[in-house]
Coordinates of C-alpha atoms in Angstrom, one line a residue:
X1 CA -16.0 -9.3 31.8
X2 CA -19.2 -10.4 30.7
X3 CA -20.1 -11.1 27.1
X4 CA -20.8 -8.3 25.4
X5 CA -24.0 -7.2 23.4
X6 CA -25.0 -6.2 20.4
X7 CA -27.3 -3.1 20.4
X8 CA -30.0 -1.1 18.8
X9 CA -29.3 0.3 15.4
X10 CA -32.6 0.8 13.2
X11 CA -31.2 4.4 12.2
X12 CA -28.0 2.8 11.1
X13 CA -27.5 1.7 7.1
X14 CA -27.2 -1.7 6.3
X15 CA -23.9 -4.0 6.3
X16 CA -22.9 -4.7 3.1
X17 CA -21.8 -8.7 3.5
X18 CA -17.6 -8.5 4.2
X19 CA -18.6 -5.3 6.6
X20 CA -21.0 -7.5 8.7
X21 CA -18.6 -10.3 8.1
X22 CA -16.3 -7.9 10.2
X23 CA -18.2 -7.1 12.9
X24 CA -19.5 -9.6 14.0
X25 CA -15.5 -11.1 14.3
X26 CA -14.5 -7.9 17.0
X27 CA -17.2 -8.9 18.3
X28 CA -16.4 -12.6 18.6
X29 CA -12.5 -12.3 19.2
X30 CA -12.8 -9.5 21.9
X31 CA -15.8 -12.4 23.6
X32 CA -13.2 -14.8 23.7
X33 CA -11.2 -13.2 25.4
X34 CA -9.1 -10.9 23.0
X35 CA -8.0 -7.2 24.3
X36 CA -7.3 -5.6 21.0
X37 CA -8.2 -6.6 18.0
X38 CA -7.8 -5.0 14.1
X39 CA -9.2 -5.2 10.7
X40 CA -7.9 -4.7 7.6
X41 CA -9.8 -3.1 4.7
X42 CA -8.8 -1.5 1.8
X43 CA -9.5 1.9 0.7
X44 CA -13.3 2.9 -0.1
X45 CA -14.1 -0.3 0.6
X46 CA -16.5 1.6 4.2
X47 CA -14.0 1.1 6.9
X48 CA -16.6 4.0 8.4
X49 CA -19.1 2.5 8.6
X50 CA -17.9 -0.7 9.6
X51 CA -16.6 1.6 12.9
X52 CA -20.2 3.1 13.1
X53 CA -22.1 0.2 13.3
X54 CA -18.9 -1.0 16.0
X55 CA -19.6 1.8 18.2
X56 CA -23.1 2.4 18.0
X57 CA -23.5 -1.6 19.2
X58 CA -21.1 -1.6 21.7
X59 CA -23.0 -0.9 25.5
X60 CA -19.7 -1.8 27.8
X61 CA -19.4 2.3 28.6
X62 CA -18.2 4.9 26.7
X63 CA -16.3 4.4 23.5
X64 CA -13.1 6.5 22.9
X65 CA -12.5 7.4 18.7
X66 CA -8.8 8.9 18.0
X67 CA -7.9 10.6 15.1
X68 CA -3.9 11.5 14.1
X69 CA -3.6 14.3 13.0
X70 CA -6.5 17.3 14.0
X71 CA -7.9 18.5 10.2
X72 CA -9.4 14.8 10.5
X73 CA -11.5 15.3 13.4
X74 CA -14.8 17.4 12.0
X75 CA -14.2 14.8 9.4
X76 CA -14.2 12.8 10.5
X77 CA -17.7 13.8 13.5
X78 CA -19.7 14.1 10.3
X79 CA -18.9 11.2 8.4
X80 CA -19.9 9.3 12.2
X81 CA -23.4 12.2 12.3
X82 CA -24.5 10.1 9.1
X83 CA -24.2 6.9 10.1
X84 CA -24.9 7.1 13.3
X85 CA -27.3 10.2 13.7
X86 CA -26.3 12.3 15.4
X87 CA -22.6 14.7 15.5
X88 CA -20.2 12.5 18.3
X89 CA -18.5 15.5 20.2
X90 CA -14.2 16.0 19.8
X91 CA -11.9 15.7 23.0
X92 CA -9.5 18.5 20.8
X93 CA -7.8 21.8 22.1
X94 CA -10.5 24.4 23.5
X95 CA -13.2 21.2 22.7
X96 CA -14.4 19.1 24.5
X97 CA -17.4 16.6 26.0
X98 CA -19.7 17.5 29.0
X99 CA -18.9 15.7 31.9
X100 CA -22.3 15.3 33.5
X101 CA -23.1 13.2 30.0
X102 CA -20.2 10.9 30.5
X103 CA -21.1 9.6 33.4
X104 CA -24.8 8.7 31.6
X105 CA -21.8 5.7 30.0
X106 CA -22.6 4.9 26.3
X107 CA -21.2 8.0 24.8
X108 CA -19.3 8.6 21.2
X109 CA -16.7 10.7 21.6
X110 CA -13.5 11.7 19.1
X111 CA -10.7 12.1 19.9
X112 CA -7.0 13.9 19.0
X113 CA -3.8 12.1 19.4
X114 CA -2.2 15.2 20.6
X115 CA -4.8 16.0 23.2
X116 CA -5.9 13.1 24.2
X117 CA -2.1 12.1 25.5
X118 CA -3.1 13.9 28.6
X119 CA -3.3 12.3 31.1
X120 CA -5.1 15.3 32.8
X121 CA -8.2 15.6 29.3
X122 CA -8.8 11.7 30.9
X123 CA -9.6 12.6 34.2
X124 CA -12.8 13.5 33.9
X125 CA -14.0 9.4 32.7
X126 CA -12.2 8.2 35.6
X127 CA -16.2 8.2 36.8
X128 CA -17.3 6.9 33.1
X129 CA -14.1 5.3 31.3
X130 CA -13.9 4.5 27.9
X131 CA -14.8 0.8 27.8
X132 CA -13.3 0.9 23.6
X133 CA -11.4 2.6 21.8
X134 CA -11.2 2.4 18.2
X135 CA -8.1 3.8 16.0
X136 CA -8.7 4.4 12.4
X137 CA -5.3 4.6 10.4
X138 CA -4.1 1.7 13.6
X139 CA -0.7 1.9 11.3
X140 CA 0.5 4.9 13.3
X141 CA -0.3 2.7 16.1
X142 CA 3.0 1.7 17.4
X143 CA 3.9 5.6 18.1
X144 CA 4.7 6.9 21.3
X145 CA 1.5 8.7 21.9
X146 CA -0.3 6.1 20.6
X147 CA 0.8 3.9 23.1
X148 CA 0.3 6.4 26.1
X149 CA -3.2 6.7 25.4
X150 CA -4.2 3.1 25.3
X151 CA -1.7 2.9 28.8
X152 CA -3.0 5.9 30.8
X153 CA -6.9 4.3 29.5
X154 CA -6.2 0.6 30.5
X155 CA -5.3 2.2 34.2
X156 CA -9.0 3.7 34.4
X157 CA -10.1 0.8 32.7
X158 CA -8.0 -2.8 32.5
X159 CA -11.5 -4.3 30.5
X160 CA -10.8 -1.4 28.3
X161 CA -10.9 -2.8 24.1
X162 CA -9.0 -1.9 21.3
X163 CA -9.2 -2.4 17.9
X164 CA -7.5 -0.7 15.2
X165 CA -8.7 -0.2 11.5
X166 CA -6.6 0.2 9.0
X167 CA -6.1 -0.9 5.6
X168 CA -2.2 -0.9 5.0
X169 CA -1.0 -3.1 8.2
X170 CA 1.9 -4.1 7.0
X171 CA 5.6 -1.7 8.0
X172 CA 9.1 -1.9 6.8
X173 CA 11.4 -0.8 10.3
X174 CA 9.3 -4.3 11.6
X175 CA 8.3 -2.8 13.9
X176 CA 4.9 -5.4 15.1
X177 CA 2.1 -3.8 15.3
X178 CA 1.9 -7.0 17.9
X179 CA 3.1 -4.7 19.9
X180 CA -0.7 -3.0 20.2
X181 CA -3.2 -5.5 18.4
X182 CA -3.6 -9.4 19.9
X183 CA -4.5 -10.4 16.9
X184 CA -6.8 -10.1 13.4
X185 CA -10.5 -10.6 13.6
X186 CA -10.7 -9.3 9.6
X187 CA -8.3 -8.6 6.1
X188 CA -9.8 -8.5 3.2
X189 CA -7.0 -7.8 0.1
X190 CA -7.2 -4.8 -2.2
X191 CA -6.9 -7.8 -5.6
X192 CA -10.2 -9.4 -3.7
X193 CA -12.5 -5.9 -3.0
X194 CA -11.4 -5.3 -7.3
X195 CA -12.7 -8.6 -8.0
X196 CA -16.2 -9.0 -6.0
X197 CA -17.0 -5.9 -7.9
X198 CA -16.0 -3.3 -4.6
X199 CA -13.7 -1.5 -6.4
X200 CA -13.2 0.3 -9.8
X201 CA -10.7 -1.9 -11.8
X202 CA -7.0 -0.3 -11.7
X203 CA -4.9 0.9 -15.2
X204 CA -1.6 2.0 -14.8
X205 CA 0.7 4.1 -17.4
X206 CA 4.5 5.5 -16.7
X207 CA 5.7 8.5 -18.0
X208 CA 9.1 8.0 -17.8
X209 CA 10.7 12.0 -17.9
X210 CA 13.6 11.5 -19.1
X211 CA 14.6 15.3 -17.7
X212 CA 15.2 13.8 -14.8
X213 CA 17.7 11.0 -12.6
X214 CA 17.0 9.9 -9.5
X215 CA 20.3 7.6 -9.0
X216 CA 21.6 10.0 -6.5
X217 CA 19.2 11.2 -3.9
X218 CA 19.6 9.4 -0.9
X219 CA 18.0 8.0 1.3
X220 CA 15.1 8.3 5.1
X221 CA 13.1 6.7 6.6
X222 CA 9.6 8.0 6.7
X223 CA 7.6 7.8 10.0
X224 CA 6.1 4.3 9.6
X225 CA 10.0 3.4 9.0
X226 CA 10.2 2.4 5.1
X227 CA 12.9 3.5 3.1
X228 CA 11.7 6.7 0.3
X229 CA 12.9 9.4 -2.0
X230 CA 15.0 11.4 0.2
X231 CA 12.2 14.7 0.4
X232 CA 14.6 17.9 -0.1
X233 CA 17.1 16.5 -2.5
X234 CA 13.7 14.5 -5.1
X235 CA 11.6 17.6 -4.3
X236 CA 14.2 19.8 -5.9
X237 CA 14.4 17.7 -8.4
X238 CA 11.3 17.4 -10.0
X239 CA 10.2 21.0 -9.4
X240 CA 13.1 22.7 -11.5
X241 CA 11.1 24.1 -14.9
X242 CA 12.7 20.8 -17.1
X243 CA 10.1 18.5 -15.0
X244 CA 7.3 20.2 -14.1
X245 CA 6.6 20.8 -18.1
X246 CA 6.7 17.0 -18.9
X247 CA 4.4 16.2 -16.4
X248 CA 1.9 18.5 -17.2
X249 CA 2.3 17.3 -20.4
X250 CA 0.6 13.6 -20.0
X251 CA -1.0 15.2 -17.1
X252 CA -3.0 17.3 -19.4
X253 CA -3.3 14.6 -22.6
X254 CA -4.7 12.0 -20.4
X255 CA -7.4 14.1 -18.5
X256 CA -7.8 15.9 -21.8
X257 CA -11.8 14.6 -21.1
X258 CA -12.5 16.7 -18.0
X259 CA -11.1 13.9 -15.3
X260 CA -11.0 14.6 -13.0
X261 CA -7.5 14.7 -11.3
X262 CA -5.6 14.5 -7.6
X263 CA -2.2 14.7 -8.1
X264 CA 0.2 13.5 -5.0
X265 CA 3.7 15.9 -4.5
X266 CA 7.2 15.6 -3.7
X267 CA 6.7 18.5 -1.3
X268 CA 4.7 21.9 -0.6
X269 CA 6.5 23.8 -3.1
X270 CA 6.5 21.0 -6.3
X271 CA 3.0 21.5 -5.5
X272 CA 2.3 25.1 -5.8
X273 CA 4.4 25.3 -8.8
X274 CA 2.7 22.2 -10.7
X275 CA -0.6 23.6 -10.4
X276 CA 0.6 27.4 -11.7
X277 CA 2.1 25.9 -14.7
X278 CA -1.1 23.7 -15.5
X279 CA -3.2 26.6 -14.6
X280 CA -0.9 28.2 -17.7
X281 CA -2.3 25.3 -20.4
X282 CA -5.7 25.9 -18.3
X283 CA -6.7 28.6 -16.3
X284 CA -8.7 28.5 -13.2
X285 CA -8.5 24.1 -13.6
X286 CA -6.2 23.3 -10.4
X287 CA -5.5 24.0 -7.2
X288 CA -2.8 23.1 -5.1
X289 CA -3.2 22.2 -1.4
X290 CA 0.0 21.4 1.7
X291 CA -0.9 21.3 5.8
X292 CA -0.5 25.2 6.2
X293 CA -3.6 26.1 3.5
X294 CA -6.3 28.0 5.8
X295 CA -9.0 25.7 7.0
X296 CA -11.7 28.2 4.8
X297 CA -9.3 27.6 1.9
X298 CA -9.1 24.6 2.5
X299 CA -13.3 23.1 2.7
X300 CA -13.7 26.1 0.3
X301 CA -11.1 23.9 -3.0
X302 CA -12.1 20.5 -1.9
X303 CA -15.9 21.8 -1.6
X304 CA -14.9 22.5 -6.1
X305 CA -13.1 20.1 -6.7
X306 CA -16.5 17.6 -5.4
X307 CA -18.9 19.5 -7.2
X308 CA -15.9 19.0 -10.6
X309 CA -15.8 22.9 -10.7
X310 CA -11.8 22.3 -10.0
X311 CA -9.9 19.9 -12.8
X312 CA -6.8 19.2 -10.8
X313 CA -6.3 18.9 -7.3
X314 CA -2.5 19.4 -6.1
X315 CA -1.5 18.3 -2.8
X316 CA 1.5 17.0 -0.6
X317 CA 1.0 15.0 3.0
X318 CA -3.3 15.9 2.5
X319 CA -5.1 13.6 0.8
X320 CA -3.1 10.4 1.0
X321 CA -6.0 8.9 4.5
X322 CA -9.2 10.3 4.9
X323 CA -10.7 11.9 1.8
X324 CA -13.0 10.4 0.0
X325 CA -13.2 11.7 -3.9
X326 CA -15.6 8.6 -6.2
X327 CA -15.1 11.4 -8.5
X328 CA -11.6 10.6 -8.8
X329 CA -11.1 8.9 -12.3
X330 CA -7.1 9.9 -12.2
X331 CA -4.9 9.7 -9.7
X332 CA -1.1 11.0 -10.6
X333 CA 2.2 9.9 -8.6
X334 CA 4.0 13.2 -9.2
X335 CA 6.3 11.4 -7.2
X336 CA 8.1 8.1 -7.5
X337 CA 8.1 6.2 -3.0
X338 CA 9.4 3.4 -2.5
X339 CA 7.1 3.2 0.3
X340 CA 4.5 1.0 0.1
X341 CA 2.0 1.7 2.4
X342 CA 2.2 5.0 1.2
X343 CA 1.4 4.2 -2.2
X344 CA -1.2 2.1 -1.4
X345 CA -3.0 5.0 0.5
X346 CA -2.4 6.8 -2.1
X347 CA -4.2 4.8 -4.7
X348 CA -7.5 3.9 -3.3
X349 CA -8.3 7.5 -3.2
X350 CA -9.4 6.9 -6.4
X351 CA -11.1 3.6 -6.4
X352 CA -13.7 4.4 -5.1
X353 CA -17.2 4.3 -7.8
X354 CA -19.1 6.9 -8.0
X355 CA -21.9 6.6 -5.5
X356 CA -25.1 4.4 -5.7
X357 CA -23.3 2.4 -8.6
X358 CA -22.4 -0.6 -6.9
X359 CA -24.6 -1.0 -3.6
X360 CA -28.2 -2.8 -4.3
X361 CA -26.1 -5.1 -6.0
X362 CA -26.5 -9.5 -5.1
X363 CA -23.7 -10.7 -6.7
X364 CA -19.7 -9.7 -8.4
X365 CA -20.9 -9.6 -11.4
X366 CA -23.5 -7.1 -11.3
X367 CA -21.2 -5.2 -9.1
X368 CA -17.8 -5.8 -12.1
X369 CA -21.0 -5.2 -14.4
X370 CA -22.5 -2.3 -13.1
X371 CA -18.9 -0.1 -12.8
X372 CA -17.7 -0.7 -16.0
X373 CA -21.3 0.9 -17.5
X374 CA -20.6 3.5 -15.4
X375 CA -19.6 7.2 -16.2
X376 CA -15.8 5.4 -13.9
X377 CA -15.7 2.2 -15.0
X378 CA -12.3 2.6 -14.3
X379 CA -9.3 4.4 -11.8
X380 CA -6.2 4.9 -13.7
X381 CA -3.2 5.4 -11.4
X382 CA -0.4 8.0 -14.0
X383 CA 3.5 6.9 -12.3
X384 CA 6.3 9.7 -12.8
X385 CA 10.1 7.5 -13.1
X386 CA 13.8 8.5 -14.1
X387 CA 16.5 7.7 -14.5
X388 CA 17.2 5.9 -11.1
X389 CA 19.0 3.0 -9.2
X390 CA 16.0 1.9 -6.7
X391 CA 12.9 0.7 -6.5
X392 CA 10.0 2.8 -6.3
X393 CA 7.0 1.0 -6.5
X394 CA 3.8 0.2 -8.5
X395 CA 0.8 -0.9 -8.8
X396 CA 2.1 -4.5 -9.1
X397 CA 3.5 -4.3 -6.1
X398 CA 0.0 -3.2 -4.3
X399 CA -2.6 -5.6 -6.1
X400 CA 0.2 -8.4 -6.1
X401 CA 0.0 -10.4 -3.1
X402 CA -1.1 -13.9 -4.1
X403 CA 1.4 -13.9 -6.7
X404 CA 5.2 -14.5 -6.7
X405 CA 8.1 -13.1 -7.4
X406 CA 8.6 -14.3 -11.1
X407 CA 4.7 -13.1 -11.6
X408 CA 4.9 -9.5 -10.8
X409 CA 7.8 -8.9 -12.6
X410 CA 6.4 -10.0 -16.1
X411 CA 3.4 -7.9 -15.0
X412 CA 5.2 -5.2 -14.3
X413 CA 7.3 -5.1 -16.6
X414 CA 4.7 -6.1 -18.8
X415 CA 2.8 -3.0 -17.5
X416 CA 5.9 -0.7 -18.8
X417 CA 5.7 -0.6 -21.5
X418 CA 2.1 -0.5 -23.0
X419 CA 0.2 0.4 -19.5
X420 CA -2.7 -1.5 -19.0
X421 CA -5.5 -3.0 -16.2
X422 CA -3.4 -4.0 -13.6
X423 CA -4.7 -8.0 -12.7
X424 CA -5.7 -8.8 -16.3
X425 CA -1.8 -8.6 -16.1
X426 CA -1.3 -10.6 -13.4
X427 CA -3.3 -12.8 -14.2
X428 CA -1.6 -12.9 -18.1
X429 CA 1.8 -12.8 -16.4
X430 CA 0.7 -16.0 -14.5
X431 CA -0.1 -18.0 -17.3
X432 CA 2.1 -17.8 -19.2
X433 CA 4.7 -18.8 -16.6
X434 CA 3.1 -21.3 -15.6
X435 CA 3.2 -22.6 -19.5
X436 CA 7.1 -22.5 -19.4
X437 CA 7.4 -24.0 -16.7
X438 CA 5.3 -26.5 -17.5
X439 CA 6.9 -26.7 -21.8
X440 CA 10.5 -26.6 -19.4
X441 CA 9.2 -30.0 -17.0
X442 CA 8.0 -31.3 -20.3
X443 CA 11.6 -31.4 -21.2
X444 CA 12.9 -32.2 -18.8
X445 CA 11.2 -35.7 -18.4
X446 CA 12.5 -35.4 -22.5
X447 CA 15.6 -35.5 -21.5
X448 CA 16.6 -38.1 -18.3
X449 CA 14.5 -40.3 -21.0
X450 CA 17.0 -39.6 -23.2
X451 CA 20.1 -40.2 -21.4
X452 CA 19.2 -42.4 -19.1
X453 CA 21.3 -45.2 -18.9
X454 CA 21.1 -48.9 -17.9
X455 CA 23.4 -52.1 -17.1
X456 CA 23.3 -54.3 -19.5
X457 CA 24.1 -58.6 -17.8
X458 CA 25.9 -59.5 -21.6
X459 CA 25.8 -63.3 -20.4
X460 CA 22.0 -62.5 -19.5
X461 CA 19.2 -65.0 -22.0
X462 CA 17.4 -62.1 -22.2
X463 CA 20.2 -58.8 -22.1
X464 CA 17.7 -58.0 -19.4
X465 CA 19.4 -54.4 -17.0
X466 CA 20.9 -55.3 -14.1
X467 CA 21.6 -51.9 -13.0
X468 CA 20.3 -48.7 -14.2
X469 CA 22.5 -45.7 -13.3
X470 CA 21.3 -42.0 -10.9
X471 CA 18.8 -39.3 -13.2
X472 CA 21.2 -35.9 -13.3
X473 CA 19.1 -33.3 -14.6
X474 CA 20.6 -29.8 -15.9
X475 CA 17.8 -27.1 -17.0
X476 CA 20.3 -25.5 -19.4
X477 CA 21.0 -22.4 -17.6
X478 CA 25.1 -22.4 -18.0
X479 CA 27.3 -23.3 -14.8
X480 CA 28.2 -18.5 -15.0
X481 CA 24.7 -18.2 -14.5
X482 CA 24.5 -21.3 -11.9
X483 CA 26.7 -18.7 -10.1
X484 CA 25.7 -15.4 -10.6
X485 CA 21.7 -17.0 -9.3
X486 CA 24.2 -19.2 -6.1
X487 CA 25.9 -15.2 -5.4
X488 CA 21.8 -14.3 -5.1
X489 CA 21.2 -16.3 -2.9
X490 CA 19.1 -18.6 -5.4
X491 CA 18.9 -22.7 -4.0
X492 CA 22.0 -24.1 -6.1
X493 CA 19.2 -27.1 -7.4
X494 CA 16.3 -24.2 -8.1
X495 CA 19.5 -22.4 -10.6
X496 CA 20.4 -25.6 -12.8
X497 CA 17.0 -26.1 -13.0
X498 CA 16.4 -23.5 -15.4
X499 CA 16.4 -22.6 -19.0
X500 CA 18.8 -19.9 -20.6
X501 CA 15.9 -17.7 -20.8
X502 CA 14.4 -18.2 -17.5
X503 CA 18.0 -17.3 -15.5
X504 CA 18.8 -14.6 -17.9
X505 CA 15.2 -13.0 -16.9
X506 CA 15.7 -13.6 -12.9
X507 CA 18.9 -13.4 -13.2
X508 CA 18.2 -8.8 -14.6
X509 CA 15.4 -9.1 -12.1
X510 CA 17.7 -9.6 -9.2
X511 CA 20.3 -6.6 -11.0
X512 CA 17.8 -4.0 -9.9
X513 CA 16.5 -4.9 -6.4
X514 CA 18.8 -6.1 -4.9
X515 CA 23.3 -6.9 -4.6
X516 CA 24.3 -10.0 -4.7
X517 CA 26.6 -11.8 -1.4
X518 CA 29.6 -10.5 -1.6
X519 CA 28.8 -7.3 -2.8
X520 CA 26.7 -6.8 0.3
X521 CA 29.8 -8.1 2.1
X522 CA 31.9 -4.8 0.7
X523 CA 29.6 -2.5 1.3
X524 CA 28.7 -3.8 5.1
X525 CA 32.7 -3.6 6.0
X526 CA 32.6 0.1 4.7
X527 CA 29.2 0.9 6.8
X528 CA 26.6 0.7 3.9
X529 CA 22.8 0.0 4.2
X530 CA 23.0 -2.9 1.6
X531 CA 19.5 -2.4 1.5
X532 CA 19.9 0.9 -0.8
X533 CA 22.1 -0.7 -3.3
X534 CA 21.0 -3.2 -6.6
X535 CA 23.6 -4.7 -8.5
X536 CA 24.6 -2.1 -10.5
X537 CA 24.5 0.2 -8.0
X538 CA 26.7 -2.0 -5.9
X539 CA 29.4 -2.2 -8.1
X540 CA 30.0 1.5 -9.6
X541 CA 30.5 2.3 -5.0
X542 CA 32.7 -0.3 -5.1
X543 CA 33.9 0.6 -7.4
X544 CA 34.6 3.9 -6.0
X545 CA 35.6 2.8 -2.9
X546 CA 38.9 1.1 -4.2
X547 CA 39.5 4.0 -6.6
X548 CA 39.4 5.8 -3.6
X549 CA 42.0 3.6 -2.1
X550 CA 38.8 1.2 -0.5
X551 CA 38.2 3.9 2.3
X552 CA 34.0 5.0 2.4
X553 CA 32.5 7.3 0.4
X554 CA 32.0 10.3 2.5
X555 CA 28.0 12.3 1.5
X556 CA 27.3 8.2 -0.6
X557 CA 24.7 5.3 -0.1
X558 CA 22.3 5.0 3.2

């Protein structure tokens, strides 16, 4: 295949440095022979701008941009309109591009996955097949529907290239995106985007709802293969009158100055009930939207929200992707989740700075200063938690990619206790742990100097040492602590070097997140998914199995 050349883009907006780099890296990957590649950009950093630029510069055939939900098609076309200068045709249901235009080549088409997987729909592209397929939110691309489309398009044009764009590239079910994509052309972390001043800082608060207990909720896999709370059970608990009122009070408190909030709920019923209770306290302030809300009604509600005529927008499964609302400064996690991808998608709805705040500034310092001086200096994510044996995802998990486990655990503990800026708490935790480790290292040096022994030749005039004993160091952790840490698969050498305080902290953290290897063996023998248990949950289940005559408990576990 000849080298891919870049076309003219006079109508396009000027790209930011990282957007331009993402575009150039994509063309470089294709030109070196890679058939499919990915761009990873956090929500709010302008994925559509990059997609539009790449599509507009493509000169090797038609371009197909795939959207995985029908309701996102028009939104995608409208966004592309502002970038391309024209509105691309949509392939969905009865809508479609004119065949005569397609044969000219160089067309950009927005297509629904449901429609484009139909081989008959692709027949009209035989004379001028797609040269590039762009998959937005490509973490869905391992699904059979996407793979069928790719196979059909590659059948028409074996040289067709594939580009995936996403903010959440990881999947917990080990269904590797490598099945679809050969490489990652460009990647930017959420933390990096904040530090460079492209997104606002994230502050987090936890609200404990004493009225709810999530401990008995089972788990199920979501569409990304990630284990999450069973939706029906979770919604039933959170839709109780006690839970609803317990949630509304802190929501009203954290938005007392009129801050707009996007609220993610456990289900459709929960979304509408929460909006109803909010309106009891503040009439006309809240609306609920779900997948069955009529298109015209949803458009009207969203338009009012963008105009700041609606303060609270409750939703279930609607605004996790493809929803841009820079005015949102409060993201309310009205449901806990164990899914990192889902949490990041929800969190990203509040990270955009206000329009026009950061563009035009040349340095991260200038951009961060502009954000700090704006009407939206940061966003607040409010997490509602209850009693649970499950480890729910937090903003620390979303931002802590470059930090070790111990640092993230300390930062999350601090945020849980008093709230605060998540990146600041991660930095403080890292500095504190570094200092603590240095203090422990110095204790090791002193301990070694104090207890080193030497054999001396007493018949030697100068009593010079002739042999030095090997140095054996213990950091202070007890034998019981070391044994338990080893049972959590911590290497003996590492466990032995911990101080008692360090060992205790690591043990408590491990207990919250997982069960021991011994517990796992027992649970596995009875057919349980050990990933669903922490230490205490495993202990309770094993005790119950023993009380039941060492028989599996029906309806328990994963």
